[in-house]
Coordinates of C-alpha atoms in Angstrom, one line a residue:
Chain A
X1 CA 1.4 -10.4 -6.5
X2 CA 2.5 -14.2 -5.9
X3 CA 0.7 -15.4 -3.1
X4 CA -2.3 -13.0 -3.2
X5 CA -5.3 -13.9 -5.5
X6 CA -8.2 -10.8 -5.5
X7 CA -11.9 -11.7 -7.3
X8 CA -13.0 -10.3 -9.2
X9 CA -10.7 -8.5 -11.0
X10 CA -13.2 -6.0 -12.3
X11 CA -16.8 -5.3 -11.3
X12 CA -19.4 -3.0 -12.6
X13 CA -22.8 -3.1 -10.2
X14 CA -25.6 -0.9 -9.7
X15 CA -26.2 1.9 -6.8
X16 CA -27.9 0.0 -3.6
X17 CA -26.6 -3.1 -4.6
X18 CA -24.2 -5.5 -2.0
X19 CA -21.4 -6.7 -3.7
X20 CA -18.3 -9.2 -2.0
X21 CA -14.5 -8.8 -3.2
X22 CA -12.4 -12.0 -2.2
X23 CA -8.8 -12.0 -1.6
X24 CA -7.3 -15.2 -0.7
X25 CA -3.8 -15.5 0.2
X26 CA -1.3 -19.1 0.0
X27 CA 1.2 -17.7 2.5
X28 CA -0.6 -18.5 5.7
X29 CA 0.2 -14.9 7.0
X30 CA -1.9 -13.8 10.4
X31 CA -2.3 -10.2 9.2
X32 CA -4.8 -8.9 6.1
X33 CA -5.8 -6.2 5.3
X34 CA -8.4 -4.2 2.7
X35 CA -7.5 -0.8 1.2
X36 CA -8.7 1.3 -1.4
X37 CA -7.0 3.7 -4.0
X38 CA -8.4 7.2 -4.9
X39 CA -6.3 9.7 -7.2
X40 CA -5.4 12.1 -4.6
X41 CA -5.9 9.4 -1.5
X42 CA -3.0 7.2 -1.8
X43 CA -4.6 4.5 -0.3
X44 CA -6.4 4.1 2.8
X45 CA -7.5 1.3 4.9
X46 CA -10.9 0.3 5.1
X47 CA -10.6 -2.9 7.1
X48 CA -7.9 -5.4 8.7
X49 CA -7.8 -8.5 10.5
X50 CA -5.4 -9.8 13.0
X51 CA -6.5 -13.8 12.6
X52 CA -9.8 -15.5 11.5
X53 CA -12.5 -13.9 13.2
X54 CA -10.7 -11.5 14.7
X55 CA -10.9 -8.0 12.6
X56 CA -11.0 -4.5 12.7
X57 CA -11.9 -0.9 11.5
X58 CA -9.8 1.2 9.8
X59 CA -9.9 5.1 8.7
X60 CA -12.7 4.8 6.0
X61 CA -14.5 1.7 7.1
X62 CA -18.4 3.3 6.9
X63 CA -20.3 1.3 4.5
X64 CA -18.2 -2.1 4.4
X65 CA -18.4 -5.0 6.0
X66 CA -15.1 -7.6 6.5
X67 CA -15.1 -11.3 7.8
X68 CA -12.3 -13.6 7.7
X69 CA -13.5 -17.7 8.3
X70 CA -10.6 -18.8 7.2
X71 CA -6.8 -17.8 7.4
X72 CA -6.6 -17.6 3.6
X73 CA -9.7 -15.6 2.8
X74 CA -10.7 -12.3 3.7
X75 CA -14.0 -11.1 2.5
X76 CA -15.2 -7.6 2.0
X77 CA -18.3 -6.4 1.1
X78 CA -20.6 -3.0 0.5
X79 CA -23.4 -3.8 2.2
X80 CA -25.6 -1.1 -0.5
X81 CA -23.3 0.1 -3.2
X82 CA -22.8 3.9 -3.6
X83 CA -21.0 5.7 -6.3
X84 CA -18.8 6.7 -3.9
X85 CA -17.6 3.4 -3.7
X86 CA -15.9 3.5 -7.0
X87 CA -12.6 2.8 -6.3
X88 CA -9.7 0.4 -7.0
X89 CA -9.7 -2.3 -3.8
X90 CA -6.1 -3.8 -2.8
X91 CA -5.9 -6.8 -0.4
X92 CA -2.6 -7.3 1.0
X93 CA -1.4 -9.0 3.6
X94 CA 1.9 -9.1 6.5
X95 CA 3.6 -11.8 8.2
X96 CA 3.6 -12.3 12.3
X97 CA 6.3 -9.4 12.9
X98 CA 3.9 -7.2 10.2
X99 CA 7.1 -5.6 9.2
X100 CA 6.3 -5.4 5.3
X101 CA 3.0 -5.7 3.7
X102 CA 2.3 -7.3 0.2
X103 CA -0.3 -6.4 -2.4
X104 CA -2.6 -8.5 -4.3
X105 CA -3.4 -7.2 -8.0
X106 CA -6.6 -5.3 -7.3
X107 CA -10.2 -5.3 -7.9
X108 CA -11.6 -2.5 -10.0
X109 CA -15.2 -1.7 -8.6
X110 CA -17.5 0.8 -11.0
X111 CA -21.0 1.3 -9.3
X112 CA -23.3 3.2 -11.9
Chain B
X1 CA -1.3 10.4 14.4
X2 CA 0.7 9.4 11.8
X3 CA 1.0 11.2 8.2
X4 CA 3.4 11.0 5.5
X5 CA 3.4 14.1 2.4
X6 CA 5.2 13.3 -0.8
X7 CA 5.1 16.5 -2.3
X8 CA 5.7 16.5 -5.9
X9 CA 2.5 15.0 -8.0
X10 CA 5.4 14.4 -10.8
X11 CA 8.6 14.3 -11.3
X12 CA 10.3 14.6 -14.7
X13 CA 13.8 13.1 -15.3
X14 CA 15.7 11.7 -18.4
X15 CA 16.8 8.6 -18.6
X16 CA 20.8 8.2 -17.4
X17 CA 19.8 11.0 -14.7
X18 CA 20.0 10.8 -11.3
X19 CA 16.3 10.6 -9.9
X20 CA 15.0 11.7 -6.3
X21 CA 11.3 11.0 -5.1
X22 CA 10.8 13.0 -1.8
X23 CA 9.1 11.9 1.5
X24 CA 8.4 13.7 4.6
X25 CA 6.6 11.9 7.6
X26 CA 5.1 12.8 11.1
X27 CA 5.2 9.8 13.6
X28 CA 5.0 10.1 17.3
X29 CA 7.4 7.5 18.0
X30 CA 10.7 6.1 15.6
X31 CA 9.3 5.5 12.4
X32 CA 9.3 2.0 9.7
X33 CA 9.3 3.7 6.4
X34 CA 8.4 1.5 2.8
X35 CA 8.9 2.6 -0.7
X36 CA 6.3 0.8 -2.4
X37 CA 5.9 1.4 -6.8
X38 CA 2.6 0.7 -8.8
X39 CA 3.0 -0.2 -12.5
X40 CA 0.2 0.4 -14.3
X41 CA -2.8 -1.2 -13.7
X42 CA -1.0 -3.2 -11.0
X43 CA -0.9 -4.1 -7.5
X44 CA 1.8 -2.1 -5.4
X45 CA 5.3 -3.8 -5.1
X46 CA 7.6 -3.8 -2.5
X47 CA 11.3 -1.9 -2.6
X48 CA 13.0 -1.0 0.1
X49 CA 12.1 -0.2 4.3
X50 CA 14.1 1.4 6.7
X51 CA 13.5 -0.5 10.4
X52 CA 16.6 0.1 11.9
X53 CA 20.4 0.7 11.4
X54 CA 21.9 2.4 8.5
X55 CA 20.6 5.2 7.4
X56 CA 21.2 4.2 3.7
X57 CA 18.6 1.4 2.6
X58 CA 19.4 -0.4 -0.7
X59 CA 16.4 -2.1 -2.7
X60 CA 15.1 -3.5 -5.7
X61 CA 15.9 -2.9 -8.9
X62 CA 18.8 0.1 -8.1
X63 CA 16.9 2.0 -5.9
X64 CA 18.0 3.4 -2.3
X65 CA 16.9 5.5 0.2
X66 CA 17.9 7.8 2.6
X67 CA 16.8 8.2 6.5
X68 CA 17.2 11.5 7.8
X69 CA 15.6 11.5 11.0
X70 CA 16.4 15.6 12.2
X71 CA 14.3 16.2 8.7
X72 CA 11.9 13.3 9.3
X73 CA 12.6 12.6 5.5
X74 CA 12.9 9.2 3.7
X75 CA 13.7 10.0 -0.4
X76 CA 13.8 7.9 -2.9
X77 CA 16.9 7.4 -5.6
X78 CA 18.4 6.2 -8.3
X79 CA 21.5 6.6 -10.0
X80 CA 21.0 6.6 -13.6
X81 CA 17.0 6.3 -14.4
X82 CA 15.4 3.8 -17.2
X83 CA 12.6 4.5 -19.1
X84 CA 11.1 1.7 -17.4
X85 CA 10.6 3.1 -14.1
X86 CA 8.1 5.6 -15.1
X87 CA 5.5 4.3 -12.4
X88 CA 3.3 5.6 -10.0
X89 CA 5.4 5.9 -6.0
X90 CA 4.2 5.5 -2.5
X91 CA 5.6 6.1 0.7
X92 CA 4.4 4.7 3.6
X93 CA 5.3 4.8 7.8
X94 CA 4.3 2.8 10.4
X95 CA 5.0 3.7 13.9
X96 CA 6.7 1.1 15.5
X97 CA 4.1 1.4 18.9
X98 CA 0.7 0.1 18.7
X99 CA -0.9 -1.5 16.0
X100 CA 1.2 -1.6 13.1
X101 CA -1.0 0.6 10.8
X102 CA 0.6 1.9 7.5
X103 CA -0.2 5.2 6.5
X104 CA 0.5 6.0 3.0
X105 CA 1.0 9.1 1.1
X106 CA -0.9 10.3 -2.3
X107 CA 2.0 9.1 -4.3
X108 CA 4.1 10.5 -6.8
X109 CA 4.9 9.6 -10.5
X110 CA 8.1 9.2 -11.9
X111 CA 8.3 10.0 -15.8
X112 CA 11.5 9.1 -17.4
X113 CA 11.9 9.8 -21.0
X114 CA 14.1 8.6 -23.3

């Protein structure tokens, strides 16, 4: 987890609700991604960016939102909360030759 | 498209055993595999990748794993196992053309027990 911050580390919202997961990173690496993990998913990716502004869709993307201002952060957000949403979210992030990626802790999203 | 299948949901060894996790994976072009473990409410950590080279790839804490690309397989093992790797296990591959997407499989855990 060193070099990879996620907040919060637990959120509990309500249905139709937008909520924002940060992950900031200290490793000034070009590549970041957003995944979530389901029991029987593994994990999938929801979004990734390639450098700030420049970003992505990935296989499960419908109903987030991603923007990356800065190299550091990379924001995601549920733009109207569903229960389907209820999921753990992993950040992690690759250097330039994006050989090996590298989790951050995890964000545990409930939406009632 | 790429896929990887890790088909065992558990695997059951005791500790002192020899342990194999199993991988299979479908990638269009030659593969970059990851081993990745997830302690408990934890993010994933790194453990080994095969790139290129031997097929043999030695990791962290003990663990290796094996390319076999005419079985398109990539397991996991240990040696002797320790109650302290009971974790949840990933595989992942990346094909090496295009974007470097990681797909990962639905993971298996490892139970050691004493």
């Amino acid at each position: 987890d060193a070099g990879i911050t996620q907040s919060p580390r637990h959120k509990v919202t309500e249905t139709g609700t937008p909520v924002t997961l940060r992950c900031h990173q200290t490793e000034n690496h070009r590549y970041m991604y957003w995944y979530r993990q389901d029991p029987g998913h593994g994990l999938r990716l929801i979004h990734y960016s390639y450098g700030v502004k420049d970003t992505d869709k990935g296989e499960v993307s419908d109903g987030y939102s991603v923007s990356r201002s800065k190299t550091e952060d990379f924001l995601l957000t549920l733009e109207s909360a569903t229960s389907s949403q209820t999921s753990v979210y992993f950040c992690a992030i690759s250097d330039r030759n994006q050989e090996t990626q590298y989790f951050g802790p995890g964000t545990r999203l409930l939406v009632l | 498209a790429q896929s990887v299948a890790q088909p065992e949901d558990q695997v059951n060894v005791a500790e002192g055993n020899p342990l194999t996790v199993k991988c299979t994976y479908s990638v269009s072009g030659n593969p970059y595999l990851f081993w990745y473990v997830q302690y408990p409410n934890r993010g994933l950590q790194f453990l080994l990748k095969y790139i290129t080279g031997d097929n043999l790839v030695k990791g962290s804490y003990g663990f290796e794993a094996e390319f076999n690309k005419s079985q398109t397989s990539f397991h996991l093992k240990k040696p002797s196992a320790l109650v302290s790797d009971s974790a949840l296990y990933f595989c992942a591959v990346r094909d090496v053309t295009g974007f470097q997407k990681l797909v990962f499989g639905t993971g298996t855990r490892l139970l050691v027990s004493p």
